[in-house]
Coordinates of C-alpha atoms and ligand atoms in Angstrom, one line a residue:
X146 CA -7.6 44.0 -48.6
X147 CA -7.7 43.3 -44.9
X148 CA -5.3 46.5 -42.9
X149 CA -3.3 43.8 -41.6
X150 CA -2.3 42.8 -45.7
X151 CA -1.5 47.1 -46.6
X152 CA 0.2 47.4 -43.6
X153 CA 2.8 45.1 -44.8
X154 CA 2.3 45.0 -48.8
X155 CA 0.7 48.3 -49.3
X156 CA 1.9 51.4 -51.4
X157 CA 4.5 50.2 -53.6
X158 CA 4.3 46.3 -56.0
X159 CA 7.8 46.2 -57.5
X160 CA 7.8 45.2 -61.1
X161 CA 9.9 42.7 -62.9
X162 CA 13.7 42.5 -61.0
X163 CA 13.3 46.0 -59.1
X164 CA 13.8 46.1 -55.5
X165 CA 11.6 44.7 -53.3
X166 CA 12.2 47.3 -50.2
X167 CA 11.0 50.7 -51.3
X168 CA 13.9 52.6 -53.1
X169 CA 15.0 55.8 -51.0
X170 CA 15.1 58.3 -53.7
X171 CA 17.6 60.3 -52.4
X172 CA 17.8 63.3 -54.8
X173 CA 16.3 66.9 -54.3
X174 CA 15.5 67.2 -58.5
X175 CA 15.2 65.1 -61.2
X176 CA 16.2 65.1 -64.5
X177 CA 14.5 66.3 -67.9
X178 CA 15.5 66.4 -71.8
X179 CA 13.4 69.6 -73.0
X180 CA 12.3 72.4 -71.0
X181 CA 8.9 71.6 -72.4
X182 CA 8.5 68.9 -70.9
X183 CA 9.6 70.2 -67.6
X184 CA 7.3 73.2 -68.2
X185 CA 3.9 70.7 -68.1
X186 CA 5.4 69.4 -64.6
X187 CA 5.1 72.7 -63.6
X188 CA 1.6 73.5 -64.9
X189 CA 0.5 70.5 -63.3
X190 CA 0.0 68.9 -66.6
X191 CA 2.2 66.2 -66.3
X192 CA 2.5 63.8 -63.2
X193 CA 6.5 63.8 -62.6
X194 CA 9.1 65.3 -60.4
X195 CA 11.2 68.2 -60.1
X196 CA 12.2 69.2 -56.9
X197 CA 11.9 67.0 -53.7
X198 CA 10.5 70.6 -51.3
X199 CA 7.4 69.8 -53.2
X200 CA 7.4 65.5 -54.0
X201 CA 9.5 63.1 -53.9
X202 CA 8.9 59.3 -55.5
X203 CA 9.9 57.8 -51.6
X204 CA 7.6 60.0 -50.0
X205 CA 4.7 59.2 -52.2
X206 CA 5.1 55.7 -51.9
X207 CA 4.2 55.6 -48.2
X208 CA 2.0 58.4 -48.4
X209 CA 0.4 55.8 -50.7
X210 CA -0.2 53.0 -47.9
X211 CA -1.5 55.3 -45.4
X212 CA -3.7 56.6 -48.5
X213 CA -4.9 52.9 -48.8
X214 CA -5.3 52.5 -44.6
X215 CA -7.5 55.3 -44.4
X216 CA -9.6 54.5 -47.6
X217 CA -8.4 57.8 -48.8
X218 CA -8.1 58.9 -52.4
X219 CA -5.2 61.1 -51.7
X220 CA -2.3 61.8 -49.6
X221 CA 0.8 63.4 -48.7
X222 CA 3.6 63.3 -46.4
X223 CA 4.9 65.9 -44.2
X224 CA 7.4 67.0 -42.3
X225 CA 6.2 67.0 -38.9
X226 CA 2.2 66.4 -37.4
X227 CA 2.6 69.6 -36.7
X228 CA 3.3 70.8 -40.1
X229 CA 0.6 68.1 -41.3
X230 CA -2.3 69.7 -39.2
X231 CA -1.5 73.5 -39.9
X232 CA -0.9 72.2 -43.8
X233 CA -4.6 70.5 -43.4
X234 CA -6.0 73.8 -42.0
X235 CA -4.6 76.5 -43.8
X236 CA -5.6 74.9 -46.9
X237 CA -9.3 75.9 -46.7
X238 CA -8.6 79.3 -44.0
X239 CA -7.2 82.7 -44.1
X240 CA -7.1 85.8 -42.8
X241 CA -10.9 86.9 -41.6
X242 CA -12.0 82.6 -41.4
X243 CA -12.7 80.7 -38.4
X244 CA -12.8 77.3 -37.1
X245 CA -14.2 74.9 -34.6
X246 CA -12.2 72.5 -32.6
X247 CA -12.5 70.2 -29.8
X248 CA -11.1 71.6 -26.8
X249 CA -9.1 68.8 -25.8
X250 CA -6.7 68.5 -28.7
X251 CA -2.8 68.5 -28.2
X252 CA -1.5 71.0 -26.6
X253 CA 0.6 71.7 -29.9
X254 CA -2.0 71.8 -31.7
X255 CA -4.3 73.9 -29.4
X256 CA -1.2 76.7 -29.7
X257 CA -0.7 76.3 -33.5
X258 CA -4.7 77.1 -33.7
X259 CA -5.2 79.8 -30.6
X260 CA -2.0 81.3 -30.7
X261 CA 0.0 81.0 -34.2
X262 CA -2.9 81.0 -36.4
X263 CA -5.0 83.9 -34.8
X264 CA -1.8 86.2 -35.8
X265 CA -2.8 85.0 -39.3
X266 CA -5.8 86.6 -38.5
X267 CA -7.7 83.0 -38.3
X268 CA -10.4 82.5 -35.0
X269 CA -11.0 79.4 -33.2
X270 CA -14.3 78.8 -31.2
X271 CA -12.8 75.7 -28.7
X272 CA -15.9 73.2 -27.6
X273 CA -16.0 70.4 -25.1
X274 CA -16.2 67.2 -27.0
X275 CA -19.0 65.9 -24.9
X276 CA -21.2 69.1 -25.9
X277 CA -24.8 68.4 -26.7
X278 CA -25.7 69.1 -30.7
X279 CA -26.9 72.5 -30.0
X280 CA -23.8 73.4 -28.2
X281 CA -22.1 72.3 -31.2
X282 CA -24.0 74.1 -34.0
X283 CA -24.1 77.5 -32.1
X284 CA -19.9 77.7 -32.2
X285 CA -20.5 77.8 -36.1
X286 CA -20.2 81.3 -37.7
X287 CA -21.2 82.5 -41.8
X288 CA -16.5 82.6 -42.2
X289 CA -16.4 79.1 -40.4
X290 CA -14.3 76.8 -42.7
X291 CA -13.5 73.3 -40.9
X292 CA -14.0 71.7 -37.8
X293 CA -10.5 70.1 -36.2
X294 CA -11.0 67.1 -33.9
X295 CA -8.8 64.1 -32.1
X296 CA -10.1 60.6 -32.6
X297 CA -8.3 59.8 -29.1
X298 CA -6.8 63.1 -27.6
X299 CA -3.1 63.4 -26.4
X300 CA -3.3 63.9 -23.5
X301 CA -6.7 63.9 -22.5
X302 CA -7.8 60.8 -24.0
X303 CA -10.8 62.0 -24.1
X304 CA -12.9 59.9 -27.7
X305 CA -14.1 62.0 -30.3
X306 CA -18.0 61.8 -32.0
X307 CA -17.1 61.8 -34.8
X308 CA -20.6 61.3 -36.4
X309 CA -21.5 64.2 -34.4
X310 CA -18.8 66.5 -35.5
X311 CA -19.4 65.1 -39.3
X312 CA -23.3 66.2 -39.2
X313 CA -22.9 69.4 -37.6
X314 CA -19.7 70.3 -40.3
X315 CA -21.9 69.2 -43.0
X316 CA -24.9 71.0 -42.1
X317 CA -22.7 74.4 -42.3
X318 CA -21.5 73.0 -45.4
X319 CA -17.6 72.8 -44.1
X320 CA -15.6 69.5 -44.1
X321 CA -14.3 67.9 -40.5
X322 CA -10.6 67.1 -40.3
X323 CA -10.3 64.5 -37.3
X324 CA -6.4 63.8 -36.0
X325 CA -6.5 60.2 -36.2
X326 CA -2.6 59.5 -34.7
X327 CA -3.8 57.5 -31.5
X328 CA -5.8 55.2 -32.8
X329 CA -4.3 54.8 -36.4
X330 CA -6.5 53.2 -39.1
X331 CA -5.5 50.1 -37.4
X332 CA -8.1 50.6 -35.2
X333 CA -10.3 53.6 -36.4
X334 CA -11.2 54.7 -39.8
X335 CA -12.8 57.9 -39.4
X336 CA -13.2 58.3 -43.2
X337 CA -15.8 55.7 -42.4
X338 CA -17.7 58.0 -40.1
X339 CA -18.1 61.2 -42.1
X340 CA -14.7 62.6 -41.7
X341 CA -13.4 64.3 -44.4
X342 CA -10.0 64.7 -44.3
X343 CA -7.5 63.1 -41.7
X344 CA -4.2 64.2 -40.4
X345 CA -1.4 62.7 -39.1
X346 CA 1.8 62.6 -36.5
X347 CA 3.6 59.3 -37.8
X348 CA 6.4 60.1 -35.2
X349 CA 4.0 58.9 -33.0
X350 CA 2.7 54.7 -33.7
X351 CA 3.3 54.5 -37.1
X352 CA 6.8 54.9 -36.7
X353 CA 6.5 53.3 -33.5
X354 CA 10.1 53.2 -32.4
X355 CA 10.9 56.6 -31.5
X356 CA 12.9 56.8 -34.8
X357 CA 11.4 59.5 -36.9
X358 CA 9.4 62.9 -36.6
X359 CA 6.6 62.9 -39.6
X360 CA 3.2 63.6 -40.6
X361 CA 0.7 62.6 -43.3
X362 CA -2.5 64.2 -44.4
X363 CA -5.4 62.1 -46.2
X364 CA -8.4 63.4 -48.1
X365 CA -11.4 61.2 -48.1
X366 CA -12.4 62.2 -51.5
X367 CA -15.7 62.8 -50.4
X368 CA -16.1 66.5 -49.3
X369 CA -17.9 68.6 -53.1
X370 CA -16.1 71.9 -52.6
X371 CA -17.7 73.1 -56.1
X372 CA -21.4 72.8 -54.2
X373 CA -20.0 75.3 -50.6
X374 CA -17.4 77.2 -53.7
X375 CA -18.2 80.8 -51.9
X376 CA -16.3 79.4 -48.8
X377 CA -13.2 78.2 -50.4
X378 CA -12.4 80.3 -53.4
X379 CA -8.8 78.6 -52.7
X380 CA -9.7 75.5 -54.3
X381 CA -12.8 76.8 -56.2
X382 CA -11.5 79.7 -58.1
X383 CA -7.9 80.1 -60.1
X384 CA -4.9 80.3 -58.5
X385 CA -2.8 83.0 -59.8
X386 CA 0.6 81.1 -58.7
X387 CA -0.5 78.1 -60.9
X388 CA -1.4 79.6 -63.7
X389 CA -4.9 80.1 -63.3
X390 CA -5.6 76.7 -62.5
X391 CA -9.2 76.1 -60.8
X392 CA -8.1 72.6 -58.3
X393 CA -11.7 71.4 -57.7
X394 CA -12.2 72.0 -61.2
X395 CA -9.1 69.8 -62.6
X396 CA -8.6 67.6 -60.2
X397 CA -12.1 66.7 -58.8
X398 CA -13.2 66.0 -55.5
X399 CA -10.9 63.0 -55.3
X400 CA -7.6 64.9 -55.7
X401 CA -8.2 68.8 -55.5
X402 CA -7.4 69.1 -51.7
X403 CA -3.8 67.3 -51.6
X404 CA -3.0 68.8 -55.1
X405 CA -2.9 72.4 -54.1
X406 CA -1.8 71.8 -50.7
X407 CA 1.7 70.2 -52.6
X408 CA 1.6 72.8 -55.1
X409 CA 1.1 75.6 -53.1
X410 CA 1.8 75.2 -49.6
X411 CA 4.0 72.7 -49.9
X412 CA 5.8 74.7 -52.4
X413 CA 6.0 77.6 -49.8
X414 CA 6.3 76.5 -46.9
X415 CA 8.6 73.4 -47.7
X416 CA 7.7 71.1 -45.1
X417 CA 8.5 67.7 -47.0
X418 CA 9.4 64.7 -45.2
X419 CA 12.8 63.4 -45.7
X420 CA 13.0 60.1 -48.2
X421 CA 15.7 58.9 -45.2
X422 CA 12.6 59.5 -42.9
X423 CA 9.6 58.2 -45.0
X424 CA 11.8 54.8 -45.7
X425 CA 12.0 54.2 -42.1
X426 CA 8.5 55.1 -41.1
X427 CA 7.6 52.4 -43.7
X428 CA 9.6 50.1 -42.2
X429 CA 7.1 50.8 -38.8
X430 CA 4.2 50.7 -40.8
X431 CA 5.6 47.3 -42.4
X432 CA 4.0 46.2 -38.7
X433 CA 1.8 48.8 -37.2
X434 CA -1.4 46.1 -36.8
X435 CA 1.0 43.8 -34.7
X436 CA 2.1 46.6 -32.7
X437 CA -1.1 48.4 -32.3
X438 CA -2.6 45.3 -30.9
X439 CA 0.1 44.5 -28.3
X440 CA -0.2 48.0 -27.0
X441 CA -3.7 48.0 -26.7
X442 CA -3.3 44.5 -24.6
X443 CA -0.6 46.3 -22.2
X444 CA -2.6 49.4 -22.1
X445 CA -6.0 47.4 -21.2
X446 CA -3.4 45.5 -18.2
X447 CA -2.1 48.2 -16.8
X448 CA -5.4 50.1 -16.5
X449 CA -7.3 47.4 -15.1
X450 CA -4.1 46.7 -12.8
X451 CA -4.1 50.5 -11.8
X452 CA -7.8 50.9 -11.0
X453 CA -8.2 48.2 -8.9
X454 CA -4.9 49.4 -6.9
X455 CA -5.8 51.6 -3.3
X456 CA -3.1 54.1 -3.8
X457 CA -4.7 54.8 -7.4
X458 CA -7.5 57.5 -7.6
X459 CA -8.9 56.9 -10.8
X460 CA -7.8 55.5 -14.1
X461 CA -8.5 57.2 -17.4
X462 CA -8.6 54.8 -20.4
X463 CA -11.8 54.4 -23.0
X464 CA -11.1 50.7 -22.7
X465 CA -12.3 50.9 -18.9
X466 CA -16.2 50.5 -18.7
X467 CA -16.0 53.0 -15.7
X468 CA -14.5 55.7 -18.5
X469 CA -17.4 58.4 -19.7
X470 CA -15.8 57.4 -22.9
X471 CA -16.7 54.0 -22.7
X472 CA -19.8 53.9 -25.2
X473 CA -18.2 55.8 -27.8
X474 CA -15.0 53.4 -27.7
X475 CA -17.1 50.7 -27.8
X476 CA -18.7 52.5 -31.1
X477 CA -15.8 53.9 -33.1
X478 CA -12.9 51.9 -31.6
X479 CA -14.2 48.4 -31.3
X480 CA -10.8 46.6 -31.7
X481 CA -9.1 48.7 -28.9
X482 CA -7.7 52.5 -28.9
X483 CA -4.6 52.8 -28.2
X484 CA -1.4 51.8 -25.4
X485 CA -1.3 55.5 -23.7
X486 CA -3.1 55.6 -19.9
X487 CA -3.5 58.3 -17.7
X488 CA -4.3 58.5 -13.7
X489 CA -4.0 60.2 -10.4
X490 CA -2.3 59.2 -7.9
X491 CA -4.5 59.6 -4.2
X492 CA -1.1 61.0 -2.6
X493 CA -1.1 63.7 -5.0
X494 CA 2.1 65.9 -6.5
X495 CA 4.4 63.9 -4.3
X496 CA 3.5 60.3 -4.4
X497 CA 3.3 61.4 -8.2
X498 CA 7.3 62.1 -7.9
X499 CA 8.5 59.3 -5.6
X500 CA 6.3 56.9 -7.9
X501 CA 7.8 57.9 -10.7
X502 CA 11.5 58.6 -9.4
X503 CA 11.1 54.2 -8.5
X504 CA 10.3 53.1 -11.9
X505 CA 12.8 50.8 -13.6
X506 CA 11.2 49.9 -16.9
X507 CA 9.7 52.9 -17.6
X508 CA 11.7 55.8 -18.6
X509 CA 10.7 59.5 -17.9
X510 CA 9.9 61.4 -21.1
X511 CA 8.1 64.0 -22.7
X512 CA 7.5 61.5 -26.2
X513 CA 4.4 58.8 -26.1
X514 CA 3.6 55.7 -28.3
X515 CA 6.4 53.8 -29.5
X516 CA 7.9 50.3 -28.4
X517 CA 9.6 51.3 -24.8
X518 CA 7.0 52.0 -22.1
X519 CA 7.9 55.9 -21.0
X520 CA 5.9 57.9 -18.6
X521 CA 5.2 61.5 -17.9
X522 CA 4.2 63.6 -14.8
X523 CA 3.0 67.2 -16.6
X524 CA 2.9 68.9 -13.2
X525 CA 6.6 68.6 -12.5
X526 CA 7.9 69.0 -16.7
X527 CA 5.7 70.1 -19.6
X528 CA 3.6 72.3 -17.0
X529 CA 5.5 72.9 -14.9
X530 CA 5.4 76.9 -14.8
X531 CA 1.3 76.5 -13.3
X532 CA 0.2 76.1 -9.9
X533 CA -2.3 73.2 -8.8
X534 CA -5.2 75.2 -9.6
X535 CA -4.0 76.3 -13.2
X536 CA -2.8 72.9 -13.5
X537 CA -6.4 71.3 -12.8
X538 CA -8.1 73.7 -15.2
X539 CA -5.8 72.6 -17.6
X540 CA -6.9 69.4 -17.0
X541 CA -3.4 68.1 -16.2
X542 CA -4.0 67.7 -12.0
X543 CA -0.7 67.5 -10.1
X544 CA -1.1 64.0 -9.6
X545 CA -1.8 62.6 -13.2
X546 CA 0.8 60.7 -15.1
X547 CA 0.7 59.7 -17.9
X548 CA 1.9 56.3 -18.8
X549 CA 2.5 54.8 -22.8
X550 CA 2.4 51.5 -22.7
X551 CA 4.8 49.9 -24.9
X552 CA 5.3 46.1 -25.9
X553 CA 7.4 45.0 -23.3
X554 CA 5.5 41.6 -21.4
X555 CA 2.6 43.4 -19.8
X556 CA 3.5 41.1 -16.9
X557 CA 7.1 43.0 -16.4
X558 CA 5.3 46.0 -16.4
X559 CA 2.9 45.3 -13.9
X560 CA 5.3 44.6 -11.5
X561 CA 7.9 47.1 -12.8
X562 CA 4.6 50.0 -11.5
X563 CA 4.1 47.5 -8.6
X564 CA 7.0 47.9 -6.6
X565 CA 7.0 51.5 -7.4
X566 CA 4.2 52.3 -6.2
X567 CA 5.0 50.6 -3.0
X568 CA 7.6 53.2 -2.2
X569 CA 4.9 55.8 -1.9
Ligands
PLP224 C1 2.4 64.5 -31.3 C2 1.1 64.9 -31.8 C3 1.0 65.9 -32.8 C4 2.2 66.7 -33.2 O1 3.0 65.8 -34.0 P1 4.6 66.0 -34.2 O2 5.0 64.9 -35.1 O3 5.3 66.0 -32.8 O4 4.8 67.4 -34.8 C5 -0.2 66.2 -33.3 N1 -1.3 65.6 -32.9 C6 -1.3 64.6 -32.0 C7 -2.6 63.9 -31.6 C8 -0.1 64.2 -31.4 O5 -0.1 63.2 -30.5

């Protein structure tokens, strides 16, 4: 089926009378007649639920659609993207691994990975996603265990290779988790590229209304853990909390990766979406290709409108052919990438803060992609404890803002950043 059709119909058929709008199981445990059969639940022979930390039937039904966007084979729903990309790691690292990542990833992300995870005792080796293949291969190390990637980076923007990335995971027999939340299988399918598994923050478009915090993770299916077993004994040996169960073993290469990151991870960390939550981020995903299509029209507008403006010093957008991302948007994101823009203002910090102070439509906030067109100036919030020179190594300049387009008339918006940028 065409994205447009699972969007709206994927995930769940109702049978025969039931409802036709998802059912919010709200419940935390379920019901059984024999401990028996409650015990095969918990040996993970049995598919069934007992105890909504680890599944719930709501959750799994839109973990199901965005299973079916992404071409996956399996997928779950999580509490935060935050919670899905440290869920998506940890489930092949610990103690004494390492990864690779791009070095433009989101700044939560870049902390959860440099920061958080190194007091696990896990190392990162950050690398510019422009680096040549050589560049690439020598951040690898014998106790790598995945490669961690944007599709489109927040806030950098900057496009990911992801055949690149793929071939050089591959050839140290590790698997490449790209963060696919910008784009959205609307308009990327990494799966389709040699990613292996993909993560993502649904707070972001696929709720698309500034409702709901979520995240989902989605294996391919694809990565053979059995043939690179020495590097994850977590999915290719027993686990002693699950009853000496072997995951690669029992549930293939299809289903091993999301099983033990429910029954183990899930089950101790406890990071489960909300049914409450999932039900409304289905209701966004009932019309993410809509969406996804209006913002990538306003985003397109307003970029071409800012770049040809005089008091504009350069536009960053993939969808720009003066962007150094142009070729690989053109490759990877052929139908568009996404509504968020970023650019300097020439007058700097302060023009920066008077055009943002004169904005009507466009509301100041630290949150991006959903309807309402918001805008950020990183220098004077998120950043705001760096001077200019930190600020430009951090590749957020004092004059950059950051603008999410939402799906207001591109027209209205045009003018709205018109007249405000008359006032500088
Ligand atoms: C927002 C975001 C996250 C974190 O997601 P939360 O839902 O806020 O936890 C991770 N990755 C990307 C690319 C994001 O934009």
């Amino acid at each position: 089926m065409n994205r447009d059709t699972i969007c709206v119909q994927g995930g769940y058929t109702p049978g025969n009378g039931e409802p036709r709008q998802i059912p919010i199981i709200q419940s935390t445990t379920f019901k059984y007649a024999t401990s028996e059969d409650m015990g095969k639940l918990f040996d993970l022979e049995a598919d069934g639920y007992f105890y909504s930390r680890l599944q719930n039937p709501t959750c799994d039904l839109v973990a199901k659609k965005i299973c079916e966007l992404e071409d996956g084979t399996a997928a779950m729903l999580t509490s935060s993207g935050q919670a899905a990309n440290f869920f998506a790691l940890f489930n092949l690292c610990e103690a004494g691994d390492h990864i690779v990542a791009s070095s433009t990833i989101y700044g939560g992300t870049f902390n959860l990975i440099s920061v958080t995870m190194k007091k696990m005792g896990i190392e990162a080796t950050f690398v510019d996603p422009l680096c040549t293949e050589e560049e690439l291969n020598a951040a690898f190390r014998p106790n790598t265990k995945a490669v961690f990637g944007e599709t489109i980076a927040n806030p950098a923007l900057t496009v990911l290779d992801i055949e690149k990335f793929a071939k050089a995971a591959h050839a140290h027999g590790v698997p490449l988790i790209v963060d696919n939340t910008f784009p959205t299988p609307v308009n990327c399918r990494p799966f389709a590229w040699g990613a292996d598994i993909v993560t993502h923050s649904t707070t972001k478009y696929m709720d698309g209304h500034g409702a709901v915090l979520g995240g989902a993770i989605v294996d391919s299916g694809k990565f053979d853990w059995m043939a690179h077993a020495e590097k994850f004994p977590g999915l290719c040996t027993p686990d002693d909390s699950y009853h000496g169960i072997t995951y690669a073993e029992r549930f293939g290469k299809e289903g091993a990766f999301i099983t033990k990151a429910t029954a183990q991870l899930m089950r101790d960390f406890g990071s489960m979406q909300s049914p409450m939550n999932a039900y409304m981020l289905n209701l966004g995903l009932e019309s993410l290709h809509v969406r996804m299509h209006r913002h990538c029209e306003n985003g397109m507008a307003v970029a071409q409108f800012l770049e040809a403006h005089p008091k504009v010093a350069y536009v960053n957008y993939c969808g720009l052919a003066s962007s150094p991302y142009h070729a690989l948007a053109e490759k990877y994101l052929p139908k568009g990438s996404c509504g968020v823009v970023s650019f300097g203002l020439a007058g700097g910090r302060e023009a920066a803060s008077t055009f943002m102070k004169n904005l009507k439509l466009a509301a100041i906030e630290t949150h991006v992609a959903d309807a309402r067109t918001c805008c950020l100036n990183p220098a004077s919030s998120t950043h705001r404890q760096m001077n200019d020179e930190q600020l430009k190594a951090a590749g957020v300049p004092a004059e950059l803002v950051r603008m999410s387009c939402g799906l207001e008339s591109s027209e209205d918006l045009i003018a709205d950043i018109a007249q405000a940028l008359d006032k500088i």
